[in-house]
C-alpha cells in the first residue's frame, strides 16, 4: 500500500475506527498492539493507522490535542508545518489588513490554511505532492473548513494568483541532507517567492529566522517570531511597512519595532542583567531593549543588556546579579557550596563552556537556587551569579 492509498484507507469507517482506538496508545507497546489489531484488520491498514497515530502524538505540541487527533499528517508535514499559535498570529495580521482571500503556495498539510480559514479568509491551498495535498484536503474536511479551503495539487510556479488579496509562500527549507540555509536553494527559491509577492496587494513569505538582513528586500517588512521564548520563524511582509524590522513574542503578542537606534554603549555590569528574547536578537533590536531599560551592553559582541534599575519589559528576561567573577570553576564551586545552592541554572552567551559540564563539575547541593551566566564582560571570560528578577513579563 503506497502512502496515498494508506491515507485513503484511513478515511474509511474501518480506518477511522482504528485511529480512534489508537488515540492514547503507548508506542512502547506497539508490537503487542499491532499483533492484536491484525487479528481483526488488514495488516497494511494497521501499519498505516499506527504510523498516523504516532504522527498525531508528535503533532500535539504544534496543534494541540483537539486538532491533532482529528488531523492527518505526513512525516514532513509534522516537521515543517507552522505551529498553530504562529499561524493564528499571521492570520490575524492578514485579517487586520483587510485580506479576504489568500493563495497559500506550498501549503503542506494545511496548517496555515486552517489558521487563515478560521479567521474567515478563503484559501487556495496548493502543494505539488499528492499525498500532502490529500492530507490538507482531509484536514479541511475534518475541521469543518472545507467551504473556505480549496486544495489543489499542482506546481506553485504555475498558479495564477490574480484576484487574490494576498499570497502566502512557505518554501521547503529542508532537503535530503537536512536544513537548507541558502534562500536561493529553497523550493521554490526565495527570489521566485519575492516576485510572486510583488504581484499581489499583500504577501507574507515564511523564511528561516537566520536569514541575513542584507538579503531582505527593501520593500519588505521583516518580522521575527518566537513562541514561549523559542524563535520559530521569520516572515517577510509585503504591502505593510517597507523596511520595518519587528520582533513578535507569542503567546503574549508583544511586538517590538525597530527605531534605527545606534548600538548601545558598553558599560560595567550593574545590578540587573537583561537577556533579550531570541526574536529580539534576530531582529537586531537589542538597542531598543537597552533604551527601554536605560541600559548598556556588557560587551560589544554579546547580546546581554545591563542596567541599575529593574524595568519590567516583555522583551527580555531580567536577572538580579549578586556576583561578578572571572571564569574559575574552583571559585564557582566554593561560592555555591558556601551558599548551599542545590538548584543551579546555567546559561551561556559568548562562552565555549557547556552548561552540563559546569553542573557536573560543581556538583550543586543544598536547599537554595541560583543562576550562573557564562559570558564575556569587556572581552574577558566572566561568571555572573544571580537570580531571576520578576521574570520576562511575557
Short mmCIF file of C-alpha atoms in Angstrom, two decimals:
data_model
loop_
_atom_site.label_atom_id
_atom_site.label_comp_id
_atom_site.label_asym_id
_atom_site.label_seq_id
_atom_site.Cartn_x
_atom_site.Cartn_y
_atom_site.Cartn_z
CA UNK A 1 0.00 0.00 0.00
CA UNK A 2 1.55 3.31 -1.06
CA UNK A 3 1.27 6.47 1.03
CA UNK A 4 -1.72 7.88 -0.85
CA UNK A 5 -3.58 4.56 -0.69
CA UNK A 6 -2.79 4.35 3.04
CA UNK A 7 -4.22 7.80 3.68
CA UNK A 8 -7.32 6.98 1.64
CA UNK A 9 -7.79 3.78 3.62
CA UNK A 10 -7.60 5.70 6.90
CA UNK A 11 -10.55 7.84 5.77
CA UNK A 12 -12.84 4.79 5.55
CA UNK A 13 -15.05 3.84 8.51
CA UNK A 14 -12.67 0.98 9.37
CA UNK A 15 -9.67 3.30 9.25
CA UNK A 16 -11.46 5.86 11.39
CA UNK A 17 -12.31 3.22 13.99
CA UNK A 18 -8.67 2.12 14.14
CA UNK A 19 -7.44 5.70 14.59
CA UNK A 20 -9.96 6.28 17.37
CA UNK A 21 -8.79 3.13 19.14
CA UNK A 22 -5.15 4.23 18.86
CA UNK A 23 -5.57 7.75 20.17
CA UNK A 24 -3.91 7.09 23.52
CA UNK A 25 -1.83 4.05 22.69
CA UNK A 26 1.67 3.67 24.09
CA UNK A 27 4.30 3.48 21.31
CA UNK A 28 6.47 1.37 23.63
CA UNK A 29 3.81 -1.36 23.31
CA UNK A 30 3.44 -1.04 19.54
CA UNK A 31 4.37 -4.65 18.74
CA UNK A 32 1.73 -6.06 21.06
CA UNK A 33 -0.88 -3.53 19.89
CA UNK A 34 -0.15 -4.29 16.24
CA UNK A 35 -0.40 -8.05 16.79
CA UNK A 36 -3.77 -7.66 18.49
CA UNK A 37 -5.24 -5.35 15.85
CA UNK A 38 -4.07 -7.53 12.95
CA UNK A 39 -6.37 -10.29 14.15
CA UNK A 40 -9.37 -8.22 13.04
CA UNK A 41 -7.98 -5.78 10.44
CA UNK A 42 -5.76 -5.96 7.34
CA UNK A 43 -2.07 -5.75 8.24
CA UNK A 44 -1.40 -2.85 5.85
CA UNK A 45 -4.24 -0.81 7.34
CA UNK A 46 -2.98 -1.46 10.87
CA UNK A 47 0.51 -0.33 9.84
CA UNK A 48 -0.92 2.84 8.30
CA UNK A 49 -3.03 3.56 11.38
CA UNK A 50 -0.12 3.05 13.76
CA UNK A 51 2.04 5.38 11.67
CA UNK A 52 -0.65 8.06 11.65
CA UNK A 53 -1.21 7.65 15.39
CA UNK A 54 2.48 8.30 16.03
CA UNK A 55 2.41 11.40 13.85
CA UNK A 56 -0.67 12.71 15.65
CA UNK A 57 1.03 12.30 19.01
CA UNK A 58 4.02 14.30 17.73
CA UNK A 59 1.72 16.95 16.28
CA UNK A 60 0.01 17.70 19.61
CA UNK A 61 2.88 20.05 20.53
CA UNK A 62 2.15 22.18 17.44
CA UNK A 63 -1.59 21.91 17.02
CA UNK A 64 -2.99 20.96 20.42
CA UNK A 65 -4.73 17.69 21.17
CA UNK A 66 -8.20 18.71 19.94
CA UNK A 67 -6.97 19.39 16.40
CA UNK A 68 -4.03 16.98 16.20
CA UNK A 69 -6.14 13.90 16.90
CA UNK A 70 -8.56 14.86 14.12
CA UNK A 71 -5.94 15.79 11.54
CA UNK A 72 -3.85 13.80 9.06
CA UNK A 73 -0.11 14.15 8.75
CA UNK A 74 2.92 13.13 6.78
CA UNK A 75 6.33 12.91 8.45
CA UNK A 76 7.47 16.08 6.65
CA UNK A 77 4.13 17.70 7.45
CA UNK A 78 4.65 17.35 11.19
CA UNK A 79 8.23 18.56 10.94
CA UNK A 80 7.69 21.56 8.65
CA UNK A 81 4.17 22.77 9.38
CA UNK A 82 3.58 26.05 11.15
CA UNK A 83 2.81 25.94 14.87
CA UNK A 84 -0.89 26.78 15.39
CA UNK A 85 -0.15 29.82 17.57
CA UNK A 86 2.15 31.29 14.91
CA UNK A 87 -0.35 30.58 12.15
CA UNK A 88 -3.11 32.27 14.15
CA UNK A 89 -0.91 35.35 14.65
CA UNK A 90 -0.19 35.57 10.93
CA UNK A 91 -3.85 35.06 10.04
CA UNK A 92 -4.84 37.84 12.45
CA UNK A 93 -2.40 40.20 10.73
CA UNK A 94 -3.87 39.24 7.34
CA UNK A 95 -7.38 39.85 8.63
CA UNK A 96 -6.35 43.26 10.03
CA UNK A 97 -5.03 44.18 6.58
CA UNK A 98 -8.48 43.53 5.14
CA UNK A 99 -7.45 40.35 3.36
CA UNK A 100 -10.40 38.13 2.45
CA UNK A 101 -8.71 35.65 0.08
CA UNK A 102 -5.24 34.09 0.08
CA UNK A 103 -3.30 31.92 -2.33
CA UNK A 104 -1.36 29.65 0.04
CA UNK A 105 1.52 28.34 -2.06
CA UNK A 106 3.48 25.33 -0.74
CA UNK A 107 0.62 24.74 1.71
CA UNK A 108 1.87 21.44 3.11
CA UNK A 109 -0.70 19.60 5.22
CA UNK A 110 -2.64 22.85 5.63
CA UNK A 111 -1.56 24.35 8.95
CA UNK A 112 -1.57 27.93 7.70
CA UNK A 113 -4.65 27.39 5.55
CA UNK A 114 -6.52 26.23 8.65
CA UNK A 115 -5.49 29.33 10.62
CA UNK A 116 -6.49 31.62 7.74
CA UNK A 117 -9.84 29.89 7.28
CA UNK A 118 -10.59 30.19 10.99
CA UNK A 119 -10.07 33.93 10.58
CA UNK A 120 -12.81 33.89 7.94
CA UNK A 121 -10.43 34.08 4.98
CA UNK A 122 -10.98 31.91 1.89
CA UNK A 123 -7.87 29.98 0.88
CA UNK A 124 -6.50 28.30 -2.21
CA UNK A 125 -4.02 25.77 -0.79
CA UNK A 126 -1.50 24.49 -3.33
CA UNK A 127 1.08 21.72 -2.94
CA UNK A 128 2.71 19.61 -5.63
CA UNK A 129 2.92 16.41 -3.56
CA UNK A 130 -0.25 14.30 -3.99
CA UNK A 131 -0.12 12.76 -0.50
CA UNK A 132 0.46 16.13 1.16
CA UNK A 133 -2.36 17.72 -0.82
CA UNK A 134 -4.66 14.84 0.10
CA UNK A 135 -3.77 15.32 3.78
CA UNK A 136 -4.56 19.04 3.51
CA UNK A 137 -7.92 18.25 1.93
CA UNK A 138 -8.69 15.69 4.64
CA UNK A 139 -7.75 18.22 7.32
CA UNK A 140 -10.05 20.87 5.88
CA UNK A 141 -12.89 18.33 5.96
CA UNK A 142 -12.06 17.03 9.44
CA UNK A 143 -12.02 20.53 10.95
CA UNK A 144 -15.17 21.72 9.19
CA UNK A 145 -13.34 24.24 6.98
CA UNK A 146 -13.82 22.69 3.54
CA UNK A 147 -16.11 25.55 2.45
CA UNK A 148 -13.23 28.02 2.90
CA UNK A 149 -10.26 25.89 1.78
CA UNK A 150 -9.82 24.71 -1.80
CA UNK A 151 -6.88 22.30 -2.11
CA UNK A 152 -5.11 21.93 -5.43
CA UNK A 153 -2.26 19.51 -6.22
CA UNK A 154 -0.08 21.48 -8.61
CA UNK A 155 3.28 23.16 -9.12
CA UNK A 156 3.02 26.53 -7.35
CA UNK A 157 5.01 28.23 -10.10
CA UNK A 158 2.14 27.54 -12.49
CA UNK A 159 -0.60 29.05 -10.31
CA UNK A 160 -2.24 32.32 -11.38
CA UNK A 161 -2.74 34.34 -8.19
CA UNK A 162 -4.53 37.21 -9.92
CA UNK A 163 -7.62 38.21 -7.98
CA UNK A 164 -6.39 37.09 -4.57
CA UNK A 165 -5.98 39.71 -1.85
CA UNK A 166 -2.76 38.13 -0.65
CA UNK A 167 -0.17 35.49 -1.39
CA UNK A 168 1.45 33.35 1.31
CA UNK A 169 4.52 31.31 0.39
CA UNK A 170 6.17 28.75 2.65
CA UNK A 171 9.06 27.31 0.59
CA UNK A 172 10.56 23.96 1.53
CA UNK A 173 13.70 24.61 3.57
CA UNK A 174 14.78 21.02 4.03
CA UNK A 175 16.44 18.72 1.54
CA UNK A 176 17.89 15.23 1.55
CA UNK A 177 20.78 16.45 3.70
CA UNK A 178 18.74 18.41 6.24
CA UNK A 179 18.14 22.13 6.64
CA UNK A 180 18.79 24.45 3.70
CA UNK A 181 20.39 27.74 4.68
CA UNK A 182 20.76 29.37 1.25
CA UNK A 183 17.43 31.11 0.44
CA UNK A 184 18.03 30.50 -3.26
CA UNK A 185 18.18 26.77 -2.56
CA UNK A 186 14.66 26.84 -1.08
CA UNK A 187 11.99 25.09 -3.12
CA UNK A 188 10.84 27.32 -4.76
CA UNK A 189 13.75 29.81 -4.43
CA UNK A 190 13.23 32.96 -2.37
CA UNK A 191 13.71 35.09 -5.49
CA UNK A 192 10.68 33.42 -7.08
CA UNK A 193 8.64 33.90 -3.90
CA UNK A 194 9.56 37.61 -3.85
CA UNK A 195 8.35 38.00 -7.44
CA UNK A 196 5.09 36.28 -6.51
CA UNK A 197 4.74 38.62 -3.51
CA UNK A 198 5.29 41.71 -5.63
CA UNK A 199 2.40 40.72 -7.87
CA UNK A 200 -0.17 40.75 -5.02
CA UNK A 201 -1.67 43.58 -2.92
CA UNK A 202 -0.31 41.87 0.21
CA UNK A 203 2.03 38.96 0.79
CA UNK A 204 3.82 37.02 3.51
CA UNK A 205 6.84 34.82 2.87
CA UNK A 206 7.87 32.39 5.60
CA UNK A 207 11.65 32.10 5.86
CA UNK A 208 14.29 30.74 8.22
CA UNK A 209 14.99 33.08 11.17
CA UNK A 210 18.71 33.06 10.40
CA UNK A 211 18.28 34.87 7.09
CA UNK A 212 20.94 37.59 6.63
CA UNK A 213 19.40 41.03 6.99
CA UNK A 214 21.10 42.23 3.83
CA UNK A 215 19.08 39.75 1.76
CA UNK A 216 15.73 41.19 2.90
CA UNK A 217 14.17 43.18 0.01
CA UNK A 218 13.94 46.91 0.65
CA UNK A 219 10.18 46.99 0.21
CA UNK A 220 9.59 44.19 2.73
CA UNK A 221 8.89 44.33 6.44
CA UNK A 222 10.78 41.59 8.29
CA UNK A 223 9.18 40.05 11.37
CA UNK A 224 10.88 37.53 13.64
CA UNK A 225 8.50 35.42 15.75
CA UNK A 226 9.20 33.48 18.94
CA UNK A 227 6.80 31.29 20.87
CA UNK A 228 7.48 30.56 24.52
CA UNK A 229 10.95 32.02 24.12
CA UNK A 230 11.94 29.84 21.15
CA UNK A 231 12.45 31.57 17.80
CA UNK A 232 10.19 29.80 15.32
CA UNK A 233 10.46 31.69 12.04
CA UNK A 234 10.82 34.95 10.20
CA UNK A 235 8.27 36.43 7.81
CA UNK A 236 8.75 38.90 5.00
CA UNK A 237 5.64 41.07 4.68
CA UNK A 238 4.80 43.00 1.51
CA UNK A 239 2.21 45.76 1.40
CA UNK A 240 2.74 46.73 5.05
CA UNK A 241 5.72 48.82 6.28
CA UNK A 242 8.65 48.75 3.85
CA UNK A 243 11.99 48.44 5.60
CA UNK A 244 10.49 47.84 9.06
CA UNK A 245 12.03 45.32 11.45
CA UNK A 246 9.87 43.72 14.10
CA UNK A 247 10.12 41.10 16.84
CA UNK A 248 6.88 39.46 17.96
CA UNK A 249 6.69 37.32 21.09
CA UNK A 250 3.97 34.72 21.49
CA UNK A 251 1.80 33.89 23.28
CA UNK A 252 1.60 37.46 24.64
CA UNK A 253 1.64 39.06 21.19
CA UNK A 254 4.04 41.78 22.37
CA UNK A 255 5.67 43.31 19.30
CA UNK A 256 8.79 45.47 19.24
CA UNK A 257 9.53 47.65 16.21
CA UNK A 258 12.93 48.95 15.23
CA UNK A 259 13.67 52.66 15.54
CA UNK A 260 17.07 52.66 13.90
CA UNK A 261 18.90 53.20 17.18
CA UNK A 262 22.71 53.02 17.29
CA UNK A 263 24.43 50.19 19.15
CA UNK A 264 24.23 50.70 22.93
CA UNK A 265 27.34 51.80 24.78
CA UNK A 266 29.37 49.23 26.71
CA UNK A 267 29.24 49.80 30.47
CA UNK A 268 30.14 47.98 33.70
CA UNK A 269 27.78 45.29 34.95
CA UNK A 270 25.02 46.86 37.00
CA UNK A 271 22.60 45.34 39.46
CA UNK A 272 20.41 43.83 36.73
CA UNK A 273 21.12 41.85 33.60
CA UNK A 274 18.58 41.57 30.78
CA UNK A 275 18.57 38.63 28.38
CA UNK A 276 16.65 39.72 25.24
CA UNK A 277 14.26 37.26 23.65
CA UNK A 278 15.70 35.38 20.69
CA UNK A 279 13.35 37.13 18.25
CA UNK A 280 14.62 40.50 19.50
CA UNK A 281 18.21 39.40 18.91
CA UNK A 282 17.45 38.01 15.44
CA UNK A 283 15.68 41.24 14.51
CA UNK A 284 18.73 43.26 15.66
CA UNK A 285 16.61 45.17 18.19
CA UNK A 286 18.80 44.80 21.27
CA UNK A 287 19.38 48.58 21.17
CA UNK A 288 15.62 49.13 21.52
CA UNK A 289 15.55 46.92 24.63
CA UNK A 290 18.57 48.76 26.07
CA UNK A 291 16.82 52.09 25.54
CA UNK A 292 13.66 50.75 27.21
CA UNK A 293 15.52 49.75 30.39
CA UNK A 294 18.07 52.61 30.27
CA UNK A 295 20.90 50.12 29.97
CA UNK A 296 24.04 49.29 28.03
CA UNK A 297 25.94 46.25 26.82
CA UNK A 298 28.36 44.25 28.95
CA UNK A 299 30.44 43.55 25.84
CA UNK A 300 30.19 44.90 22.27
CA UNK A 301 29.75 41.38 20.88
CA UNK A 302 27.31 39.97 23.48
CA UNK A 303 23.53 40.49 23.49
CA UNK A 304 23.26 40.96 27.25
CA UNK A 305 21.99 44.33 28.50
CA UNK A 306 22.88 45.62 31.96
CA UNK A 307 21.19 48.35 33.98
CA UNK A 308 20.99 49.66 37.53
CA UNK A 309 17.19 49.55 37.80
CA UNK A 310 14.60 46.83 37.26
CA UNK A 311 12.28 47.90 34.43
CA UNK A 312 9.57 45.37 33.51
CA UNK A 313 9.71 44.52 29.81
CA UNK A 314 8.15 41.69 27.82
CA UNK A 315 11.17 41.63 25.53
CA UNK A 316 13.83 40.35 27.94
CA UNK A 317 14.23 38.13 30.98
CA UNK A 318 15.74 40.03 33.93
CA UNK A 319 18.25 38.73 36.46
CA UNK A 320 19.44 40.38 39.66
CA UNK A 321 23.23 39.99 39.71
CA UNK A 322 24.88 39.32 43.08
CA UNK A 323 28.41 38.42 41.97
CA UNK A 324 30.74 39.07 39.05
CA UNK A 325 33.78 36.76 38.91
CA UNK A 326 36.47 35.90 36.38
CA UNK A 327 35.82 32.45 34.95
CA UNK A 328 37.14 29.98 37.52
CA UNK A 329 35.41 26.68 38.31
CA UNK A 330 37.05 26.27 41.71
CA UNK A 331 35.85 29.68 42.85
CA UNK A 332 32.37 28.99 41.49
CA UNK A 333 32.20 25.63 43.29
CA UNK A 334 33.33 27.20 46.57
CA UNK A 335 30.82 30.05 46.29
CA UNK A 336 27.91 27.71 45.53
CA UNK A 337 28.88 25.41 48.41
CA UNK A 338 29.06 28.36 50.78
CA UNK A 339 25.58 29.49 49.75
CA UNK A 340 24.16 25.94 49.78
CA UNK A 341 23.00 26.09 46.18
CA UNK A 342 21.47 22.83 45.04
CA UNK A 343 19.25 24.08 42.21
CA UNK A 344 21.58 25.58 39.61
CA UNK A 345 20.53 27.11 36.30
CA UNK A 346 23.44 27.65 33.92
CA UNK A 347 23.08 29.90 30.89
CA UNK A 348 25.70 30.98 28.42
CA UNK A 349 26.30 33.55 25.74
CA UNK A 350 29.74 34.02 24.21
CA UNK A 351 31.23 31.11 26.15
CA UNK A 352 32.53 27.80 24.80
CA UNK A 353 31.82 26.00 28.09
CA UNK A 354 28.71 23.81 28.08
CA UNK A 355 26.20 24.22 30.94
CA UNK A 356 26.06 20.47 31.57
CA UNK A 357 29.81 20.44 32.08
CA UNK A 358 29.51 23.16 34.73
CA UNK A 359 26.75 21.33 36.60
CA UNK A 360 28.70 18.09 36.53
CA UNK A 361 31.90 19.65 37.88
CA UNK A 362 30.49 21.92 40.62
CA UNK A 363 28.06 19.25 41.92
CA UNK A 364 25.48 21.67 43.40
CA UNK A 365 23.98 20.59 46.72
CA UNK A 366 21.70 22.39 49.14
CA UNK A 367 18.27 23.99 49.57
CA UNK A 368 18.94 27.24 47.67
CA UNK A 369 18.82 28.19 43.98
CA UNK A 370 20.99 30.37 41.77
CA UNK A 371 21.59 31.23 38.12
CA UNK A 372 25.07 31.34 36.60
CA UNK A 373 25.56 33.21 33.34
CA UNK A 374 28.75 32.33 31.48
CA UNK A 375 29.69 35.17 29.19
CA UNK A 376 32.25 37.84 28.39
CA UNK A 377 32.45 41.23 30.07
CA UNK A 378 34.54 43.76 28.14
CA UNK A 379 36.22 40.85 26.37
CA UNK A 380 37.08 38.81 29.47
CA UNK A 381 35.51 35.38 30.26
CA UNK A 382 33.23 36.05 33.22
CA UNK A 383 30.78 34.32 35.52
CA UNK A 384 27.76 36.35 36.62
CA UNK A 385 25.80 34.86 39.52
CA UNK A 386 22.28 35.92 40.32
CA UNK A 387 18.61 35.02 40.28
CA UNK A 388 15.54 35.79 38.14
CA UNK A 389 14.15 39.25 38.90
CA UNK A 390 10.45 39.38 38.21
CA UNK A 391 10.51 37.22 35.05
CA UNK A 392 10.32 38.29 31.44
CA UNK A 393 6.74 39.57 31.59
CA UNK A 394 5.73 37.53 28.61
#
